[in-house]
Structure formats: structure tokens, C-alpha cells
């Protein structure tokens, strides 16, 4: 099946007489005939038993997303932040470290640099454009993963996935990629060597701003028996001595994430949320195509304005990442553009406050056009140094192009430009 077809048909196949649309199983629990049956599930949860870590509606969506990314399995989470957190906790314990590129989502920077540190896990940030030798210096004996974003929010850097996968693998650790902005419609990182993909499904996948969520997808390709990951190989005392690699082979990572982390932390989405996410996924290919088309036109329009110092959109020929985007994002660069208004912070705020169609919201990748001033919102907690590393200046506006008619969006931008001197 091609990806458009997978978006509609993967994950749930009704049998004779069953509902056409994946049903919402709004039940925390499931009935069994015997105590013995339940006892067996506590040894090995092969059926649905409790909705803190598995549910049939969520399961259908997990299967669909795994198929879209080309992975062996997926696990949904209640937010993108939870997906980032668990993707790392599944490989790192106190005393370990991991390497991340600096140009990533502000919330992830906080999580990695501040909260993870409190868990005893060190994140070492690197410049993804540095040489292989330079980046390799960040890896230590206790380093267990490398992390980056396909298309960074909001820096819009395009990650050289093949290069980073090469570096990670030379150091015997998995490459984890946040593929939120690209979505599997525009880029499938596993095809370029990534080992684990995560998403904030709150963004394009949901698309309609109706529910938050995240997902972790496992490529099934990483060798967890290479000596660096004893937790995958040695018996898990909290699950009757199961060895994840022996019992689950290529699905070791994603099953361990569910059996240990989701069981213990319980940041699982509700069935109702998964149902809504599924609706978003069904139209994802059509929407992504239109976002890309609208955004390219708007980026070109903004670029011509004398009210703007710089525009960042990897789909523009003048963009630093244009050539790399042609390789990794051949069908388009999604709907997010950033630009810097002349006059810095003050004019950026003025511009935004005079838009009428575009909503000023803490959100991105919505079906409706929306704007945000990263320096005073999502990236507010970052130091000036971290802001530079994340590719943000104080006059920068993140413009998330929606699916309105492009002429209406341009007319709105003109209203903002009109008040900027
Ligand atoms: C929004 C976002 C997150 C966090 O996701 P939430 O669903 O808001 O928790 C992580 N990564 C990227 C790239 C994002 O845009």
C-alpha cells in the first residue's frame, strides 16, 4: 500500500458485521474468566488488561503510525513531551548521558537540560553542522543515544539524518529523531538510518487542535545486544525475569517501553483522544500537500517584503538547507515558516497584534494559520546562548501556515506589514 492508502486502512480491519470506523473502547478494564488467566497476563501482557498502558482504540492508531513510519511497533503517549521523555528513559538510567543537537524544540531543551539532569541523566548538546570528528567528541563511555529533529521547531534546520545515524552507530547507540514537523508523509527517518522516531501528534497528525498526544515508533533495526544495553538483555526483575531481546527480538525497544515505562509512569492517551487522532491521520496526506503548497507561496511573498530582514523556509532556493531539503523532504517542507521583522522584538509584536485571520496561539501545525513569538513564549525559559543554539532571534516570528485560501493569508500578512515602519 502507498502511504495515502495506509493512512486510511492500516491499524484496523473490521471483521464481518463490525463497525466500519475504529470503535472508541471507553473502558479502563477488561473481563476475564479466571484468576489464572489474569495471573498469566501479569507475567506477560499479551491481551488488553488495563488502559494505563494499552487500549484497543489506541492500539489501532499505534499500528497505523508504525505502518506510516515503516516501523515494527509504536506506543502512543499523552503528549509529545512524554514521548521525548520515555524515548530517552528507555535507554538511559541515572549515570548515563546522551547527545542531542541544539536546534530542537524549546520544551525539549528544558526537559533534556534541566529535568533530565535531576534524574541523573546528562544531555550533551552539539551543533549538528559540526564535523563528524567534532560531534563524535561528545560521545562518552556512558552515552546511550543521540537525538535530533528532522525539521527543527522553530529553527527549521534540516537534519542530515544519514550523517548523524552514521555517527550514532559508530558509537553503538541508536539515533532517535523527532519527526513532528515533517510527518511520515514528507520524511521517513528509518529509510535514512534512524532507529527510533517520536512525534508530538498534537501538531500535524492531529491537525485540528483538538487533543494533545505523542508517539514513539521503533524501527526494529537497532542491535540492543551490542553490550551497551544490559537492561534489554538481562532478566527484568519487575517482569518475572523476562529478557526483552530474547522474548521480543526486533520489538524489544517498544515492548520494553510499554512494559516498564508506560506501566510505571502511565502517561497513556485516552481512547477518545486516539479516536480523534485517527481522524487527523486519515486526511494527513491531503493536508500536508496543501500546507507545503501554501507555505511555499507565502515564504516567497514574505521574502519580497522590505519589512522583513530574513525568511527561513527550507523550500526557498535561498535557504541554507535547500539542497538538503531536496534530499530528505522532496515533496515539501511542511507549513511552518519563520521570519524576522525589521525592528526586532517591538515590531514583531506589533505585526502579530495586527493580524486578524491568523490566530495568536501557543500552537503550531494547525489547520488554521497561527503565529507565535518564540522568544517570549515557547522559548522564554532559554538563556540567550540556548536561544542562539536553537536558531532564534528576538524579532523572529513563527508563522504556521494553515489551509485557508492562500490569498486570504497573504491579505492578512499585509495588515501586519502595514503597521511596521
Ligand atoms: C510541540 C512539540 C513537542 C512537544 O509536544 P507536546 O505534544 O506539546 O507535548 C515536541 N517536539 C516538537 C518538534 C514539537 O513541535
Short mmCIF file of C-alpha atoms and ligand atoms in Angstrom, two decimals, residues 79-82 84 105 108 149 151 153 178 180-181 200-203 212-214 364, ligand 1:
data_model
loop_
_atom_site.label_atom_id
_atom_site.label_comp_id
_atom_site.label_asym_id
_atom_site.label_seq_id
_atom_site.Cartn_x
_atom_site.Cartn_y
_atom_site.Cartn_z
CA UNK A 79 1.85 14.31 24.92
CA UNK A 80 4.86 14.88 22.72
CA UNK A 81 6.87 15.72 25.83
CA UNK A 82 6.04 12.30 27.28
CA UNK A 84 10.56 12.52 24.19
CA UNK A 105 12.04 22.42 20.37
CA UNK A 108 12.64 19.51 24.76
CA UNK A 149 14.70 16.83 14.90
CA UNK A 151 12.89 19.77 10.67
CA UNK A 153 10.86 23.71 15.65
CA UNK A 178 11.66 13.87 16.47
CA UNK A 180 6.92 16.07 14.25
CA UNK A 181 7.18 18.80 11.61
CA UNK A 200 4.19 15.30 19.05
CA UNK A 201 0.93 14.12 17.47
CA UNK A 202 -0.57 17.35 18.81
CA UNK A 203 0.74 19.03 15.65
CA UNK A 212 -2.58 16.59 22.61
CA UNK A 213 -0.54 13.45 22.23
CA UNK A 214 2.71 11.83 21.29
CA UNK A 364 1.76 25.26 15.57
C1 LIG B 1 5.23 20.54 20.31
C2 LIG B 1 6.44 19.76 20.13
C3 LIG B 1 6.86 18.84 21.09
C4 LIG B 1 6.11 18.65 22.40
O1 LIG B 1 4.86 18.11 22.14
P1 LIG B 1 3.58 18.31 23.09
O2 LIG B 1 2.55 17.48 22.41
O3 LIG B 1 3.28 19.76 23.12
O4 LIG B 1 3.95 17.79 24.43
C5 LIG B 1 7.99 18.09 20.84
N1 LIG B 1 8.68 18.25 19.69
C6 LIG B 1 8.31 19.12 18.74
C7 LIG B 1 9.11 19.23 17.50
C8 LIG B 1 7.18 19.90 18.91
O5 LIG B 1 6.81 20.77 17.96
#
